[in-house]
Short mmCIF file of C-alpha atoms in Angstrom, two decimals:
data_model
loop_
_atom_site.label_atom_id
_atom_site.label_comp_id
_atom_site.label_asym_id
_atom_site.label_seq_id
_atom_site.Cartn_x
_atom_site.Cartn_y
_atom_site.Cartn_z
CA ALA A 60 50.27 40.86 1.88
CA GLN A 61 53.22 38.95 3.13
CA LYS A 62 55.92 39.72 5.61
CA VAL A 63 59.27 38.23 6.58
CA THR A 64 60.89 38.98 9.92
CA GLN A 65 64.48 38.30 10.80
CA ALA A 66 64.62 39.44 14.40
CA GLN A 67 68.38 38.98 14.77
CA THR A 68 70.05 41.95 13.12
CA GLU A 69 73.58 40.87 14.05
CA ILE A 70 75.09 37.70 15.44
CA SER A 71 78.69 37.21 16.43
CA VAL A 72 80.20 33.77 17.02
CA VAL A 73 83.62 32.25 17.30
CA GLU A 74 84.76 29.88 14.60
CA LYS A 75 83.53 26.30 14.97
CA GLU A 76 80.47 27.31 16.93
CA ASP A 77 77.05 26.35 15.59
CA VAL A 78 74.71 29.24 14.84
CA THR A 79 71.03 29.46 13.93
CA LEU A 80 69.51 32.32 11.98
CA ASP A 81 65.80 32.79 12.56
CA CYS A 82 63.19 33.58 9.94
CA VAL A 83 59.49 34.04 10.65
CA TYR A 84 57.05 34.66 7.83
CA GLU A 85 53.46 35.76 7.43
CA THR A 86 51.17 34.99 4.53
CA ARG A 87 47.53 34.16 4.01
CA ASP A 88 48.26 32.04 0.98
CA THR A 89 48.35 28.30 1.39
CA THR A 90 50.96 27.83 -1.32
CA TYR A 91 54.16 29.73 -0.80
CA TYR A 92 57.90 29.45 -1.30
CA LEU A 93 60.71 30.35 1.04
CA PHE A 94 64.27 31.24 0.14
CA TRP A 95 67.58 31.97 1.79
CA TYR A 96 70.22 34.16 0.16
CA LYS A 97 73.74 34.95 1.33
CA GLN A 98 75.38 38.34 0.79
CA PRO A 99 79.13 38.12 1.50
CA PRO A 100 81.21 41.27 2.06
CA SER A 101 81.81 41.48 -1.69
CA GLY A 102 78.14 42.41 -2.03
CA GLU A 103 76.63 39.92 -4.44
CA LEU A 104 73.60 37.84 -3.51
CA VAL A 105 74.04 34.09 -3.58
CA PHE A 106 71.07 31.74 -3.64
CA LEU A 107 71.20 29.04 -0.95
CA ILE A 108 67.87 27.24 -0.89
CA ARG A 109 64.25 27.26 -2.01
CA ARG A 110 61.53 25.41 -0.13
CA ASN A 111 57.82 25.17 -0.98
CA SER A 112 55.03 25.07 1.57
CA PHE A 113 54.13 21.47 0.80
CA ASP A 114 57.54 20.15 1.68
CA GLU A 115 58.24 20.30 5.40
CA GLN A 116 61.23 18.03 5.26
CA ASN A 117 64.33 19.54 6.73
CA GLU A 118 67.22 20.04 4.34
CA ILE A 119 70.89 19.49 4.93
CA SER A 120 73.67 20.57 2.63
CA GLY A 121 77.10 20.08 4.08
CA ARG A 122 77.41 22.35 7.12
CA TYR A 123 74.13 24.08 6.29
CA SER A 124 70.72 22.89 7.40
CA TRP A 125 67.25 24.34 7.27
CA ASN A 126 64.33 23.69 9.60
CA PHE A 127 60.91 24.49 8.12
CA GLN A 128 58.03 24.47 10.61
CA LYS A 129 54.62 25.53 9.33
CA SER A 130 53.15 25.36 12.83
CA THR A 131 55.33 28.28 13.89
CA SER A 132 55.68 29.89 10.43
CA SER A 133 59.42 29.61 10.67
CA PHE A 134 62.21 28.66 8.29
CA ASN A 135 65.39 28.72 10.32
CA PHE A 136 68.90 28.28 9.01
CA THR A 137 71.67 26.59 10.96
CA ILE A 138 75.36 26.64 10.18
CA THR A 139 77.28 23.88 11.92
CA ALA A 140 80.93 24.41 12.82
CA SER A 141 80.94 27.95 11.49
CA GLN A 142 83.90 29.29 9.54
CA VAL A 143 85.19 32.78 8.92
CA VAL A 144 84.04 32.49 5.30
CA ASP A 145 80.47 32.20 6.57
CA SER A 146 80.63 35.86 7.61
CA ALA A 147 77.94 37.57 5.56
CA VAL A 148 74.47 39.03 5.65
CA TYR A 149 71.82 36.36 5.25
CA PHE A 150 68.38 37.11 3.88
CA CYS A 151 65.22 35.07 4.15
CA ALA A 152 62.58 35.73 1.47
CA LEU A 153 59.06 34.65 0.60
CA THR A 154 56.83 34.52 -2.44
CA THR A 155 53.40 33.03 -2.98
CA ASP A 156 51.29 31.72 -5.81
CA ASN A 157 49.40 34.99 -5.89
CA ALA A 158 52.58 37.07 -5.84
CA GLY A 159 54.03 35.40 -8.91
CA ASN A 160 57.77 35.56 -8.64
CA MET A 161 57.96 38.71 -6.53
CA LEU A 162 60.06 38.18 -3.44
CA THR A 163 59.43 39.77 -0.06
CA PHE A 164 62.70 39.92 1.86
CA GLY A 165 63.39 40.05 5.55
CA GLY A 166 65.70 42.73 6.88
CA GLY A 167 68.68 40.38 6.96
CA THR A 168 70.93 39.02 9.69
CA ARG A 169 74.60 39.99 9.72
CA LEU A 170 76.69 37.04 10.86
CA MET A 171 80.23 37.66 12.00
CA VAL A 172 82.41 34.63 12.56
CA LYS A 173 85.58 35.43 14.43
CA PRO A 174 88.69 33.27 14.24
CA ASP B 260 81.91 36.29 -17.52
CA ALA B 261 79.08 37.27 -15.18
CA ASP B 262 75.59 36.27 -16.26
CA VAL B 263 73.98 39.44 -14.89
CA THR B 264 75.92 42.68 -15.18
CA GLN B 265 75.14 46.15 -13.91
CA THR B 266 76.61 49.48 -14.91
CA PRO B 267 77.83 51.60 -13.33
CA ARG B 268 78.98 49.81 -10.19
CA ASN B 269 79.27 53.04 -8.25
CA ARG B 270 77.79 56.46 -8.89
CA ILE B 271 77.76 59.71 -7.01
CA THR B 272 75.35 62.34 -8.21
CA LYS B 273 73.62 65.49 -7.05
CA THR B 274 70.04 66.16 -6.10
CA GLY B 275 67.86 66.81 -9.13
CA LYS B 276 70.02 64.98 -11.65
CA ARG B 277 68.64 62.27 -13.92
CA ILE B 278 70.38 58.94 -13.48
CA MET B 279 70.13 55.70 -15.43
CA LEU B 280 71.28 52.35 -14.11
CA GLU B 281 71.67 49.58 -16.64
CA CYS B 282 71.32 45.85 -16.38
CA SER B 283 72.23 43.20 -18.94
CA GLN B 284 71.92 39.45 -18.74
CA THR B 285 73.13 36.51 -20.77
CA LYS B 286 71.01 33.89 -19.03
CA GLY B 287 68.24 34.05 -21.61
CA HIS B 288 65.65 34.74 -18.94
CA ASP B 289 62.43 36.56 -19.75
CA ARG B 290 61.91 37.95 -16.25
CA MET B 291 63.89 40.84 -14.84
CA TYR B 292 63.64 42.83 -11.63
CA TRP B 293 65.03 45.93 -9.95
CA TYR B 294 65.47 46.05 -6.18
CA ARG B 295 66.96 48.51 -3.76
CA GLN B 296 68.70 47.53 -0.55
CA ASP B 297 68.72 49.73 2.52
CA PRO B 298 70.33 48.76 5.83
CA GLY B 299 67.89 46.84 8.03
CA LEU B 300 65.18 46.79 5.37
CA GLY B 301 66.43 44.01 3.18
CA LEU B 302 65.69 44.28 -0.52
CA ARG B 303 62.55 45.92 -1.80
CA LEU B 304 61.14 45.52 -5.28
CA ILE B 305 61.00 48.66 -7.44
CA TYR B 306 59.85 47.35 -10.82
CA TYR B 307 59.66 44.06 -12.61
CA SER B 308 59.17 42.84 -16.16
CA PHE B 309 58.01 39.40 -17.21
CA ASP B 310 58.81 39.97 -20.87
CA VAL B 311 59.78 42.76 -23.23
CA LYS B 312 56.25 44.17 -23.45
CA ASP B 313 55.45 43.80 -19.77
CA ILE B 314 56.35 46.35 -17.07
CA ASN B 315 54.94 46.31 -13.55
CA LYS B 316 55.35 48.46 -10.48
CA GLY B 317 56.75 46.92 -7.37
CA GLU B 318 56.51 47.93 -3.75
CA ILE B 319 58.41 51.24 -4.04
CA SER B 320 58.14 52.55 -7.61
CA ASP B 321 57.60 56.25 -6.86
CA GLY B 322 60.45 58.36 -8.20
CA TYR B 323 61.66 55.61 -10.54
CA SER B 324 60.94 54.50 -14.09
CA VAL B 325 62.17 51.58 -16.15
CA SER B 326 62.70 50.57 -19.73
CA ARG B 327 62.94 47.04 -21.11
CA GLN B 328 64.88 47.60 -24.30
CA ALA B 329 65.30 43.92 -25.13
CA GLN B 330 65.02 40.56 -23.46
CA ALA B 331 68.53 41.00 -22.16
CA LYS B 332 68.37 44.63 -21.05
CA PHE B 333 66.42 46.36 -18.30
CA SER B 334 67.24 49.93 -17.25
CA LEU B 335 66.22 51.83 -14.16
CA SER B 336 65.97 55.62 -14.20
CA LEU B 337 65.75 58.16 -11.45
CA GLU B 338 64.17 61.15 -13.13
CA SER B 339 65.20 63.65 -10.47
CA ALA B 340 67.41 62.05 -7.86
CA ILE B 341 66.93 62.87 -4.18
CA PRO B 342 69.14 61.98 -1.20
CA ASN B 343 66.82 59.29 0.18
CA GLN B 344 67.38 57.34 -3.03
CA THR B 345 70.91 56.71 -1.85
CA ALA B 346 71.05 52.92 -1.70
CA LEU B 347 72.44 49.75 -3.21
CA TYR B 348 70.50 48.75 -6.32
CA PHE B 349 70.26 45.21 -7.61
CA CYS B 350 69.03 43.82 -10.88
CA ALA B 351 67.86 40.21 -10.95
CA THR B 352 66.57 37.73 -13.50
CA SER B 353 64.61 34.52 -13.36
CA ASP B 354 63.35 31.92 -15.74
CA THR B 355 59.66 31.69 -16.55
CA GLY B 356 57.85 29.62 -13.96
CA LEU B 357 56.50 29.87 -10.50
CA ALA B 358 58.73 30.98 -7.67
CA LEU B 359 61.99 30.12 -9.34
CA GLU B 360 65.38 31.21 -8.11
CA GLN B 361 66.35 34.77 -8.97
CA PHE B 362 69.89 35.48 -10.11
CA PHE B 363 71.28 38.81 -8.96
CA GLY B 364 73.74 41.20 -10.51
CA PRO B 365 76.65 42.60 -8.51
CA GLY B 366 74.79 45.74 -7.49
CA THR B 367 75.17 49.48 -8.10
CA ARG B 368 75.98 51.71 -5.16
CA LEU B 369 74.28 55.06 -5.75
CA THR B 370 74.91 58.12 -3.62
CA VAL B 371 72.78 61.22 -4.07
CA LEU B 372 74.25 64.33 -2.47
#
């Protein structure tokens, strides 16, 4: 069985601050895949990134970056110079080779960026 | 037009009623999923289907059933709705392959009184 923990239920920052959203996962499988999704106030889920367990390179996409560390079973997400439009609930999710395409989601972190 | 659509978007019903939530997709994906979202619990998988003849239970299938009418259509039914089934329900699709991105519909907010 796998588990994803997002210990931060809510984070509030002021615009232009950097913010890191934590994600810790548990799995016994050696091959697994990690995802981040964004859920803005409108409610839809937007895919942000997919990372497999063999690729520990950090990823940067504009103001977004992801830090994957197998040693600590973490896949943290950092937003640099946050903006009000970044306000959303962010979900980390996991699937494994044995789980097919079934995602296990964390409980989500609500990020509020104030102007 | 949206690739994954859900109807209705909002529904209020009473305990004991039968409810059907519908999902349609134009992405041409074989795989479809139903999730429910509850505050603090993230999304949990109810049922999934890897093709028209394949239906599988997810983590929380009790009290739900599904029907895969076609590649593009996947319906979720609550045979006898109860208040703790009040939640936000999402349909998702993915292409065939391992651990590929899932594309989500806009969600259906269901309230059971």
